[in-house]
Amino acid sequence: MNFELQNQRILVTGATSGIGLDIAKALAELGANLVLIGRNRDILAELEQSLGALTLAVDITDEAAVNAAFSEMPALDGLVNCAGISILDDVLDVKAKDLDQIMATNVTASAVVTREAARHMIANGRQGSIVNVSSQAAMAALPGHLGYCASKAAMDAMTRVLCLELGPKGIRVNSVNPTVTLTPMAERAWADPAKRDPMLAAIPLGRFASPREVALPVAFLLSSAASMISGASLPIDGGFTSH
């Protein structure tokens, strides 16, 4: 088995914060050559130095900007769609503009990036792997998460269609579905015991995920060790979706 990604060129979106940043660091440790997309130019500059990555400041909701970025993209072996947003509201307070924004980022933008990456891989004769960072929210109803749940369920559905269409080209496509993952932002958001404790009680392992516990399964799915896995949605949730 080979979990290394030596000399594999992998594009990661949402790479300047949260889970995406930890994925980028883990892939670099495993020898990947990285292309990192984000909107924070200062962090991108730091990652260019620390990880030796090629970095691109791109708003992935801007299709023209995505197309331009791929016009000079080096040959790719993999893609991680990690850019995403969440706007939380109870059903009775949901706003159409918020739903549109969530879907535009989590679904449409990921589909456009995937389209361009797949075209690029095929044109360069590369077979490889695409991993979509979804959520347990795709598999279970969460109060206040209507738009987010819908967007991540759409991402899982997209994963299956991409698996079907890109498999004959030698490109595997999978999703990972994390539970609450303790990025700095999540640590602040879940600090209130009244919010935190009921969620922890619903996770059989009794704890939240660390970013690295999400990053390493992503690396596995990108690697040749997962060469026969495609179309899967992998819960990384401590058992949350088992009941």
Tab-separated table of N, CA and C in Angstrom, residues 42-124:
chain	number	residue	atom	x	y	z
A	42	ASP	N	-2.466	37.271	1.767
A	42	ASP	CA	-1.372	37.207	2.737
A	42	ASP	C	-1.086	35.763	3.142
A	43	ILE	N	-2.149	34.995	3.428
A	43	ILE	CA	-1.949	33.594	3.805
A	43	ILE	C	-1.430	32.789	2.622
A	44	LEU	N	-1.922	33.086	1.421
A	44	LEU	CA	-1.407	32.398	0.233
A	44	LEU	C	0.092	32.636	0.082
A	45	ALA	N	0.526	33.871	0.334
A	45	ALA	CA	1.960	34.172	0.236
A	45	ALA	C	2.756	33.375	1.265
A	46	GLU	N	2.215	33.226	2.476
A	46	GLU	CA	2.889	32.435	3.510
A	46	GLU	C	2.980	30.959	3.096
A	47	LEU	N	1.893	30.440	2.524
A	47	LEU	CA	1.877	29.034	2.118
A	47	LEU	C	2.809	28.781	0.933
A	48	GLU	N	2.936	29.769	0.088
A	48	GLU	CA	3.874	29.636	-1.028
A	48	GLU	C	5.286	29.442	-0.505
A	49	GLN	N	5.614	30.148	0.574
A	49	GLN	CA	6.943	30.025	1.170
A	49	GLN	C	7.088	28.755	1.990
A	50	SER	N	6.111	28.468	2.856
A	50	SER	CA	6.260	27.367	3.810
A	50	SER	C	6.060	25.995	3.170
A	51	LEU	N	5.184	25.908	2.174
A	51	LEU	CA	4.882	24.608	1.563
A	51	LEU	C	5.441	24.466	0.153
A	52	GLY	N	6.035	25.530	-0.364
A	52	GLY	CA	6.534	25.484	-1.740
A	52	GLY	C	5.423	25.325	-2.757
A	53	ALA	N	4.258	25.862	-2.421
A	53	ALA	CA	3.077	25.678	-3.279
A	53	ALA	C	2.967	26.784	-4.316
A	54	LEU	N	2.321	26.452	-5.410
A	54	LEU	CA	1.842	27.457	-6.352
A	54	LEU	C	0.512	27.946	-5.805
A	55	THR	N	0.343	29.249	-5.654
A	55	THR	CA	-0.881	29.777	-5.057
A	55	THR	C	-1.577	30.723	-6.024
A	56	LEU	N	-2.917	30.699	-5.959
A	56	LEU	CA	-3.739	31.518	-6.841
A	56	LEU	C	-4.852	32.155	-6.020
A	57	ALA	N	-4.950	33.465	-6.065
A	57	ALA	CA	-6.041	34.173	-5.403
A	57	ALA	C	-7.214	34.234	-6.377
A	58	VAL	N	-8.217	33.386	-6.128
A	58	VAL	CA	-9.343	33.260	-7.046
A	58	VAL	C	-10.637	33.172	-6.248
A	59	ASP	N	-11.641	33.931	-6.668
A	59	ASP	CA	-12.996	33.771	-6.146
A	59	ASP	C	-13.661	32.697	-6.993
A	60	ILE	N	-13.836	31.503	-6.432
A	60	ILE	CA	-14.322	30.394	-7.255
A	60	ILE	C	-15.791	30.533	-7.642
A	61	THR	N	-16.499	31.504	-7.060
A	61	THR	CA	-17.872	31.755	-7.511
A	61	THR	C	-17.899	32.588	-8.779
A	62	ASP	N	-16.742	33.060	-9.225
A	62	ASP	CA	-16.601	33.825	-10.467
A	62	ASP	C	-16.119	32.870	-11.556
A	63	GLU	N	-17.034	32.421	-12.405
A	63	GLU	CA	-16.687	31.402	-13.404
A	63	GLU	C	-15.587	31.879	-14.341
A	64	ALA	N	-15.632	33.135	-14.728
A	64	ALA	CA	-14.602	33.659	-15.625
A	64	ALA	C	-13.231	33.616	-14.958
A	65	ALA	N	-13.187	33.923	-13.654
A	65	ALA	CA	-11.912	33.874	-12.933
A	65	ALA	C	-11.388	32.447	-12.839
A	66	VAL	N	-12.286	31.491	-12.622
A	66	VAL	CA	-11.876	30.078	-12.579
A	66	VAL	C	-11.327	29.654	-13.932
A	67	ASN	N	-12.031	30.009	-14.999
A	67	ASN	CA	-11.566	29.649	-16.340
A	67	ASN	C	-10.190	30.236	-16.613
A	68	ALA	N	-9.987	31.495	-16.201
A	68	ALA	CA	-8.687	32.145	-16.413
A	68	ALA	C	-7.590	31.441	-15.633
A	69	ALA	N	-7.895	31.028	-14.407
A	69	ALA	CA	-6.898	30.339	-13.584
A	69	ALA	C	-6.453	29.038	-14.242
A	70	PHE	N	-7.377	28.342	-14.855
A	70	PHE	CA	-7.033	27.063	-15.471
A	70	PHE	C	-6.346	27.218	-16.819
A	71	SER	N	-6.369	28.399	-17.372
A	71	SER	CA	-5.725	28.597	-18.675
A	71	SER	C	-4.213	28.444	-18.579
A	72	GLU	N	-3.650	28.648	-17.370
A	72	GLU	CA	-2.211	28.488	-17.171
A	72	GLU	C	-1.903	27.477	-16.066
A	73	MET	N	-2.839	26.592	-15.786
A	73	MET	CA	-2.667	25.610	-14.712
A	73	MET	C	-1.696	24.509	-15.143
A	74	PRO	N	-0.751	24.143	-14.270
A	74	PRO	CA	0.092	22.979	-14.592
A	74	PRO	C	-0.737	21.705	-14.565
A	75	ALA	N	-0.227	20.638	-15.164
A	75	ALA	CA	-0.950	19.371	-15.214
A	75	ALA	C	-1.263	18.880	-13.805
A	76	LEU	N	-2.505	18.443	-13.596
A	76	LEU	CA	-2.983	18.031	-12.288
A	76	LEU	C	-3.176	16.524	-12.204
A	77	ASP	N	-2.969	15.988	-10.994
A	77	ASP	CA	-3.274	14.587	-10.698
A	77	ASP	C	-4.443	14.460	-9.727
A	78	GLY	N	-4.850	15.560	-9.118
A	78	GLY	CA	-5.934	15.475	-8.138
A	78	GLY	C	-6.503	16.837	-7.805
A	79	LEU	N	-7.675	16.796	-7.199
A	79	LEU	CA	-8.390	18.007	-6.783
A	79	LEU	C	-9.085	17.736	-5.455
A	80	VAL	N	-9.025	18.714	-4.555
A	80	VAL	CA	-9.824	18.690	-3.327
A	80	VAL	C	-10.702	19.931	-3.316
A	81	ASN	N	-12.007	19.724	-3.405
A	81	ASN	CA	-12.964	20.821	-3.310
A	81	ASN	C	-13.296	21.043	-1.839
A	82	CYS	N	-12.653	22.053	-1.232
A	82	CYS	CA	-12.865	22.296	0.193
A	82	CYS	C	-13.489	23.657	0.478
A	83	ALA	N	-13.495	24.553	-0.482
A	83	ALA	CA	-14.082	25.873	-0.254
A	83	ALA	C	-15.573	25.730	0.019
A	84	GLY	N	-16.057	26.418	1.034
A	84	GLY	CA	-17.480	26.332	1.352
A	84	GLY	C	-17.862	27.359	2.396
A	85	ILE	N	-19.156	27.615	2.487
A	85	ILE	CA	-19.668	28.552	3.482
A	85	ILE	C	-20.888	27.945	4.166
A	86	SER	N	-21.233	28.524	5.309
A	86	SER	CA	-22.439	28.126	6.025
A	86	SER	C	-23.121	29.371	6.560
A	87	ILE	N	-24.403	29.507	6.275
A	87	ILE	CA	-25.226	30.582	6.835
A	87	ILE	C	-26.390	29.898	7.537
A	88	LEU	N	-26.470	30.041	8.853
A	88	LEU	CA	-27.425	29.267	9.645
A	88	LEU	C	-28.632	30.106	10.021
A	89	ASP	N	-29.812	29.512	9.851
A	89	ASP	CA	-31.070	30.144	10.229
A	89	ASP	C	-32.120	29.074	10.451
A	90	ASP	N	-33.029	29.319	11.370
A	90	ASP	CA	-34.189	28.450	11.484
A	90	ASP	C	-35.019	28.547	10.204
A	91	VAL	N	-35.770	27.494	9.934
A	91	VAL	CA	-36.542	27.430	8.690
A	91	VAL	C	-37.427	28.658	8.515
A	92	LEU	N	-38.060	29.122	9.592
A	92	LEU	CA	-38.993	30.241	9.476
A	92	LEU	C	-38.295	31.569	9.205
A	93	ASP	N	-36.965	31.580	9.302
A	93	ASP	CA	-36.204	32.808	9.066
A	93	ASP	C	-35.308	32.723	7.839
A	94	VAL	N	-35.381	31.638	7.087
A	94	VAL	CA	-34.499	31.452	5.935
A	94	VAL	C	-34.750	32.526	4.882
A	95	LYS	N	-33.655	33.026	4.304
A	95	LYS	CA	-33.726	34.051	3.270
A	95	LYS	C	-33.234	33.488	1.943
A	96	ALA	N	-33.933	33.819	0.884
A	96	ALA	CA	-33.585	33.297	-0.440
A	96	ALA	C	-32.168	33.680	-0.837
A	97	LYS	N	-31.757	34.893	-0.524
A	97	LYS	CA	-30.410	35.339	-0.918
A	97	LYS	C	-29.335	34.518	-0.209
A	98	ASP	N	-29.601	34.118	1.029
A	98	ASP	CA	-28.638	33.281	1.748
A	98	ASP	C	-28.561	31.888	1.140
A	99	LEU	N	-29.720	31.324	0.799
A	99	LEU	CA	-29.728	30.008	0.149
A	99	LEU	C	-28.968	30.057	-1.170
A	100	ASP	N	-29.195	31.120	-1.936
A	100	ASP	CA	-28.503	31.263	-3.214
A	100	ASP	C	-26.994	31.340	-3.017
A	101	GLN	N	-26.566	32.077	-1.981
A	101	GLN	CA	-25.137	32.221	-1.726
A	101	GLN	C	-24.504	30.893	-1.315
A	102	ILE	N	-25.195	30.148	-0.460
A	102	ILE	CA	-24.683	28.843	-0.031
A	102	ILE	C	-24.549	27.899	-1.222
A	103	MET	N	-25.578	27.814	-2.030
A	103	MET	CA	-25.543	26.903	-3.173
A	103	MET	C	-24.510	27.347	-4.206
A	104	ALA	N	-24.371	28.667	-4.390
A	104	ALA	CA	-23.405	29.170	-5.367
A	104	ALA	C	-21.983	28.770	-5.002
A	105	THR	N	-21.666	28.806	-3.714
A	105	THR	CA	-20.314	28.477	-3.276
A	105	THR	C	-20.109	26.978	-3.121
A	106	ASN	N	-21.013	26.322	-2.394
A	106	ASN	CA	-20.799	24.927	-2.030
A	106	ASN	C	-21.060	23.954	-3.176
A	107	VAL	N	-21.931	24.341	-4.087
A	107	VAL	CA	-22.314	23.414	-5.162
A	107	VAL	C	-21.847	23.913	-6.523
A	108	THR	N	-22.378	25.059	-6.951
A	108	THR	CA	-22.080	25.522	-8.311
A	108	THR	C	-20.589	25.766	-8.511
A	109	ALA	N	-19.959	26.471	-7.584
A	109	ALA	CA	-18.533	26.756	-7.742
A	109	ALA	C	-17.709	25.476	-7.744
A	110	SER	N	-18.046	24.535	-6.865
A	110	SER	CA	-17.315	23.257	-6.842
A	110	SER	C	-17.499	22.498	-8.147
A	111	ALA	N	-18.703	22.566	-8.720
A	111	ALA	CA	-18.957	21.891	-10.001
A	111	ALA	C	-18.136	22.526	-11.116
A	112	VAL	N	-18.045	23.852	-11.112
A	112	VAL	CA	-17.276	24.542	-12.154
A	112	VAL	C	-15.792	24.229	-12.024
A	113	VAL	N	-15.260	24.276	-10.791
A	113	VAL	CA	-13.850	23.933	-10.590
A	113	VAL	C	-13.589	22.489	-11.025
A	114	THR	N	-14.495	21.586	-10.667
A	114	THR	CA	-14.331	20.177	-11.044
A	114	THR	C	-14.370	20.008	-12.553
A	115	ARG	N	-15.281	20.704	-13.197
A	115	ARG	CA	-15.354	20.641	-14.669
A	115	ARG	C	-14.019	21.018	-15.291
A	116	GLU	N	-13.463	22.140	-14.838
A	116	GLU	CA	-12.205	22.592	-15.413
A	116	GLU	C	-11.051	21.656	-15.064
A	117	ALA	N	-11.031	21.165	-13.820
A	117	ALA	CA	-9.961	20.240	-13.424
A	117	ALA	C	-10.039	18.949	-14.227
A	118	ALA	N	-11.243	18.421	-14.412
A	118	ALA	CA	-11.400	17.179	-15.176
A	118	ALA	C	-10.995	17.381	-16.629
A	119	ARG	N	-11.425	18.480	-17.214
A	119	ARG	CA	-11.001	18.774	-18.593
A	119	ARG	C	-9.484	18.834	-18.688
A	120	HIS	N	-8.885	19.476	-17.705
A	120	HIS	CA	-7.444	19.665	-17.679
A	120	HIS	C	-6.722	18.326	-17.532
A	121	MET	N	-7.220	17.483	-16.628
A	121	MET	CA	-6.600	16.176	-16.418
A	121	MET	C	-6.697	15.316	-17.674
A	122	ILE	N	-7.852	15.325	-18.295
A	122	ILE	CA	-8.053	14.522	-19.502
A	122	ILE	C	-7.170	15.018	-20.636
A	123	ALA	N	-7.105	16.340	-20.815
A	123	ALA	CA	-6.297	16.916	-21.892
A	123	ALA	C	-4.816	16.606	-21.722
A	124	ASN	N	-4.379	16.470	-20.457
A	124	ASN	CA	-2.977	16.186	-20.180
A	124	ASN	C	-2.697	14.699	-20.000
